[in-house]
PDB file of C-alpha atoms in Angstrom:
ATOM      1  CA  UNK A  24      25.935  40.895  26.722  1.00 55.00           C
ATOM      2  CA  UNK A  25      25.761  38.136  24.161  1.00 56.00           C
ATOM      3  CA  UNK A  26      22.483  37.084  22.834  1.00 57.00           C
ATOM      4  CA  UNK A  27      21.787  33.232  23.047  1.00 60.00           C
ATOM      5  CA  UNK A  28      19.856  31.561  20.185  1.00 60.00           C
ATOM      6  CA  UNK A  29      16.943  29.790  21.916  1.00 56.00           C
ATOM      7  CA  UNK A  30      14.626  27.671  19.784  1.00 54.00           C
ATOM      8  CA  UNK A  31      11.117  29.324  19.763  1.00 55.00           C
ATOM      9  CA  UNK A  32       8.388  27.245  21.371  1.00 55.00           C
ATOM     10  CA  UNK A  33       5.492  26.507  19.051  1.00 53.00           C
ATOM     11  CA  UNK A  34       2.304  28.366  19.999  1.00 53.00           C
ATOM     12  CA  UNK A  35      -0.077  26.008  21.601  1.00 56.00           C
ATOM     13  CA  UNK A  36      -2.305  24.459  18.903  1.00 56.00           C
ATOM     14  CA  UNK A  37      -1.048  26.785  16.212  1.00 62.00           C
ATOM     15  CA  UNK A  38       1.960  24.849  14.434  1.00 78.00           C
ATOM     16  CA  UNK A  39       0.697  21.570  15.456  1.00 74.00           C
ATOM     17  CA  UNK A  40      -2.598  21.996  13.916  1.00 74.00           C
ATOM     18  CA  UNK A  41      -0.904  23.133  10.809  1.00 74.00           C
ATOM     19  CA  UNK A  42       1.294  20.294  10.777  1.00 72.00           C
ATOM     20  CA  UNK A  43      -1.401  17.932  11.249  1.00 71.00           C
ATOM     21  CA  UNK A  44      -3.446  19.371   8.387  1.00 72.00           C
ATOM     22  CA  UNK A  45      -0.333  19.222   6.178  1.00 72.00           C
ATOM     23  CA  UNK A  46       0.158  15.515   7.029  1.00 67.00           C
ATOM     24  CA  UNK A  47      -3.536  14.697   6.560  1.00 65.00           C
ATOM     25  CA  UNK A  48      -3.286  16.502   3.078  1.00 69.00           C
ATOM     26  CA  UNK A  49      -0.148  14.492   2.114  1.00 68.00           C
ATOM     27  CA  UNK A  50      -1.632  11.200   3.120  1.00 66.00           C
ATOM     28  CA  UNK A  51      -4.937  11.957   1.104  1.00 66.00           C
ATOM     29  CA  UNK A  52      -2.741  12.803  -2.019  1.00 69.00           C
ATOM     30  CA  UNK A  53      -0.834   9.650  -1.594  1.00 67.00           C
ATOM     31  CA  UNK A  54      -3.938   7.649  -1.334  1.00 69.00           C
ATOM     32  CA  UNK A  55      -5.271   9.277  -4.561  1.00 76.00           C
ATOM     33  CA  UNK A  56      -1.845   8.509  -6.140  1.00 85.00           C
ATOM     34  CA  UNK A  57      -2.038   4.825  -5.243  1.00 87.00           C
ATOM     35  CA  UNK A  58      -5.597   4.647  -6.250  1.00 89.00           C
ATOM     36  CA  UNK A  59      -5.202   6.191  -9.766  1.00 90.00           C
ATOM     37  CA  UNK A  60      -2.148   3.718 -10.242  1.00 90.00           C
ATOM     38  CA  UNK A  61      -4.219   0.770  -9.137  1.00 92.00           C
ATOM     39  CA  UNK A  62      -6.977   1.939 -11.594  1.00 92.00           C
ATOM     40  CA  UNK A  63      -4.427   1.775 -14.434  1.00 92.00           C
ATOM     41  CA  UNK A  64      -3.283  -1.612 -13.346  1.00 91.00           C
ATOM     42  CA  UNK A  65      -6.894  -2.879 -13.330  1.00 92.00           C
ATOM     43  CA  UNK A  66      -7.273  -1.842 -16.852  1.00 94.00           C
ATOM     44  CA  UNK A  67      -4.020  -2.697 -18.594  1.00 93.00           C
ATOM     45  CA  UNK A  68      -2.082  -5.124 -16.212  1.00 93.00           C
ATOM     46  CA  UNK A  69      -2.393  -8.659 -14.787  1.00 95.00           C
ATOM     47  CA  UNK A  70      -3.174  -9.125 -11.035  1.00 95.00           C
ATOM     48  CA  UNK A  71      -4.518 -11.688  -8.608  1.00 96.00           C
ATOM     49  CA  UNK A  72      -7.135 -10.744  -5.953  1.00 96.00           C
ATOM     50  CA  UNK A  73      -7.351 -12.571  -2.786  1.00 96.00           C
ATOM     51  CA  UNK A  74      -5.127 -14.261  -0.138  1.00 97.00           C
ATOM     52  CA  UNK A  75      -5.086 -17.878  -1.587  1.00 97.00           C
ATOM     53  CA  UNK A  76      -4.157 -16.749  -5.239  1.00 97.00           C
ATOM     54  CA  UNK A  77      -1.690 -14.104  -3.905  1.00 97.00           C
ATOM     55  CA  UNK A  78       0.196 -16.772  -1.983  1.00 96.00           C
ATOM     56  CA  UNK A  79       0.182 -19.049  -5.023  1.00 97.00           C
ATOM     57  CA  UNK A  80       1.657 -16.235  -7.203  1.00 97.00           C
ATOM     58  CA  UNK A  81       4.316 -15.530  -4.537  1.00 96.00           C
ATOM     59  CA  UNK A  82       5.277 -19.136  -4.165  1.00 96.00           C
ATOM     60  CA  UNK A  83       5.662 -19.357  -8.003  1.00 96.00           C
ATOM     61  CA  UNK A  84       7.504 -16.111  -8.034  1.00 95.00           C
ATOM     62  CA  UNK A  85       5.427 -14.441 -10.538  1.00 96.00           C
ATOM     63  CA  UNK A  86       4.302 -11.589  -8.341  1.00 95.00           C
ATOM     64  CA  UNK A  87       6.078  -8.143  -8.814  1.00 95.00           C
ATOM     65  CA  UNK A  88       4.281  -6.181  -6.156  1.00 95.00           C
ATOM     66  CA  UNK A  89       1.819  -7.294  -3.309  1.00 96.00           C
ATOM     67  CA  UNK A  90      -0.622  -4.808  -1.668  1.00 96.00           C
ATOM     68  CA  UNK A  91      -2.057  -5.608   1.741  1.00 97.00           C
ATOM     69  CA  UNK A  92      -5.072  -3.837   3.318  1.00 97.00           C
ATOM     70  CA  UNK A  93      -4.710  -2.516   6.686  1.00 97.00           C
ATOM     71  CA  UNK A  94      -7.160  -4.603   8.476  1.00 96.00           C
ATOM     72  CA  UNK A  95      -6.001  -8.082   7.338  1.00 96.00           C
ATOM     73  CA  UNK A  96      -5.428 -10.626  10.042  1.00 96.00           C
ATOM     74  CA  UNK A  97      -1.912 -10.296  11.483  1.00 97.00           C
ATOM     75  CA  UNK A  98      -0.958 -13.961  10.983  1.00 97.00           C
ATOM     76  CA  UNK A  99      -1.811 -13.661   7.231  1.00 97.00           C
ATOM     77  CA  UNK A 100      -0.015 -10.329   6.958  1.00 97.00           C
ATOM     78  CA  UNK A 101       3.177 -11.867   8.388  1.00 97.00           C
ATOM     79  CA  UNK A 102       2.953 -14.837   6.163  1.00 97.00           C
ATOM     80  CA  UNK A 103       2.502 -12.845   3.025  1.00 97.00           C
ATOM     81  CA  UNK A 104       5.441 -10.654   4.113  1.00 97.00           C
ATOM     82  CA  UNK A 105       7.561 -13.696   4.736  1.00 97.00           C
ATOM     83  CA  UNK A 106       6.781 -15.240   1.294  1.00 97.00           C
ATOM     84  CA  UNK A 107       7.377 -11.846  -0.338  1.00 96.00           C
ATOM     85  CA  UNK A 108      10.760 -11.574   1.353  1.00 96.00           C
ATOM     86  CA  UNK A 109      11.594 -15.131   0.087  1.00 96.00           C
ATOM     87  CA  UNK A 110      10.516 -14.234  -3.443  1.00 95.00           C
ATOM     88  CA  UNK A 111      12.228 -10.789  -3.400  1.00 95.00           C
ATOM     89  CA  UNK A 112       8.867  -9.186  -4.025  1.00 95.00           C
ATOM     90  CA  UNK A 113       7.885  -5.438  -2.986  1.00 94.00           C
ATOM     91  CA  UNK A 114       5.173  -5.138  -0.230  1.00 95.00           C
ATOM     92  CA  UNK A 115       2.941  -2.133   0.016  1.00 94.00           C
ATOM     93  CA  UNK A 116       0.627  -1.679   3.170  1.00 95.00           C
ATOM     94  CA  UNK A 117      -2.531   0.007   1.802  1.00 94.00           C
ATOM     95  CA  UNK A 118      -3.797   2.700   4.232  1.00 93.00           C
ATOM     96  CA  UNK A 119      -7.320   1.871   3.965  1.00 94.00           C
ATOM     97  CA  UNK A 120      -9.509  -1.291   4.888  1.00 96.00           C
ATOM     98  CA  UNK A 121     -10.226  -4.165   2.687  1.00 95.00           C
ATOM     99  CA  UNK A 122     -13.520  -2.423   1.565  1.00 96.00           C
ATOM    100  CA  UNK A 123     -11.427   0.626   0.454  1.00 95.00           C
ATOM    101  CA  UNK A 124      -8.927  -1.547  -1.438  1.00 95.00           C
ATOM    102  CA  UNK A 125     -11.862  -3.369  -3.228  1.00 95.00           C
ATOM    103  CA  UNK A 126     -13.401  -0.079  -4.158  1.00 94.00           C
ATOM    104  CA  UNK A 127      -9.734   1.161  -5.499  1.00 93.00           C
ATOM    105  CA  UNK A 128      -9.597  -1.859  -7.535  1.00 93.00           C
ATOM    106  CA  UNK A 129     -13.134  -1.308  -9.137  1.00 93.00           C
ATOM    107  CA  UNK A 130     -14.725  -4.243  -7.489  1.00 94.00           C
ATOM    108  CA  UNK A 131     -17.887  -4.309  -5.434  1.00 96.00           C
ATOM    109  CA  UNK A 132     -16.483  -6.702  -2.895  1.00 96.00           C
ATOM    110  CA  UNK A 133     -13.755  -6.495  -0.246  1.00 96.00           C
ATOM    111  CA  UNK A 134     -10.155  -7.363  -1.394  1.00 96.00           C
ATOM    112  CA  UNK A 135      -7.614  -7.979   1.488  1.00 96.00           C
ATOM    113  CA  UNK A 136      -4.694  -8.768  -0.878  1.00 97.00           C
ATOM    114  CA  UNK A 137      -3.749  -7.850  -4.348  1.00 95.00           C
ATOM    115  CA  UNK A 138      -0.814  -9.399  -6.158  1.00 96.00           C
ATOM    116  CA  UNK A 139       0.371  -7.626  -9.327  1.00 95.00           C
ATOM    117  CA  UNK A 140       2.033  -9.903 -11.706  1.00 95.00           C
ATOM    118  CA  UNK A 141       2.214  -7.379 -14.584  1.00 94.00           C
ATOM    119  CA  UNK A 142       1.674  -3.646 -14.065  1.00 90.00           C
ATOM    120  CA  UNK A 143       0.880  -2.784 -17.717  1.00 89.00           C
ATOM    121  CA  UNK A 144       0.904   0.965 -18.378  1.00 88.00           C
ATOM    122  CA  UNK A 145       1.214   1.733 -14.725  1.00 88.00           C
ATOM    123  CA  UNK A 146       4.466   2.678 -12.971  1.00 88.00           C
ATOM    124  CA  UNK A 147       3.147   1.387  -9.624  1.00 87.00           C
ATOM    125  CA  UNK A 148       6.010  -1.168  -9.191  1.00 85.00           C
ATOM    126  CA  UNK A 149       8.699   1.570  -9.567  1.00 84.00           C
ATOM    127  CA  UNK A 150       6.875   4.211  -7.508  1.00 82.00           C
ATOM    128  CA  UNK A 151       6.025   2.032  -4.435  1.00 74.00           C
ATOM    129  CA  UNK A 152       9.015   1.727  -1.975  1.00 62.00           C
ATOM    130  CA  UNK A 153       9.519  -1.782  -0.877  1.00 49.00           C
ATOM    131  CA  UNK A 154       8.909  -2.037   2.722  1.00 49.00           C
TER     132      UNK A 154
END
């Protein structure tokens, strides 16, 4: 009799819980990674905070990377993505809210959009995949 190779079914809750925990750890590590790179940009680079100034830098072609918070209005988000596509600028969708992005920038207010014009000592532009 020939034995057939059947894929093993994962134990209920066993592997799924481990995979979820691993994904949570990976996303937390990625968030720490972006936050540390953002802190370095804030110290040594040039940037614009806010929707209006980010649009101005995108239109002028000076922006190298645009970081958008997760809870920005959908119309604004699509407009920023459109201008970034026209100016061939990378876009990164920040996993946290605008409060989290403001805290990551070292500010005590909410930041929905961050346009980086000069990364300074940080390698954030090379490290962030363009979406």
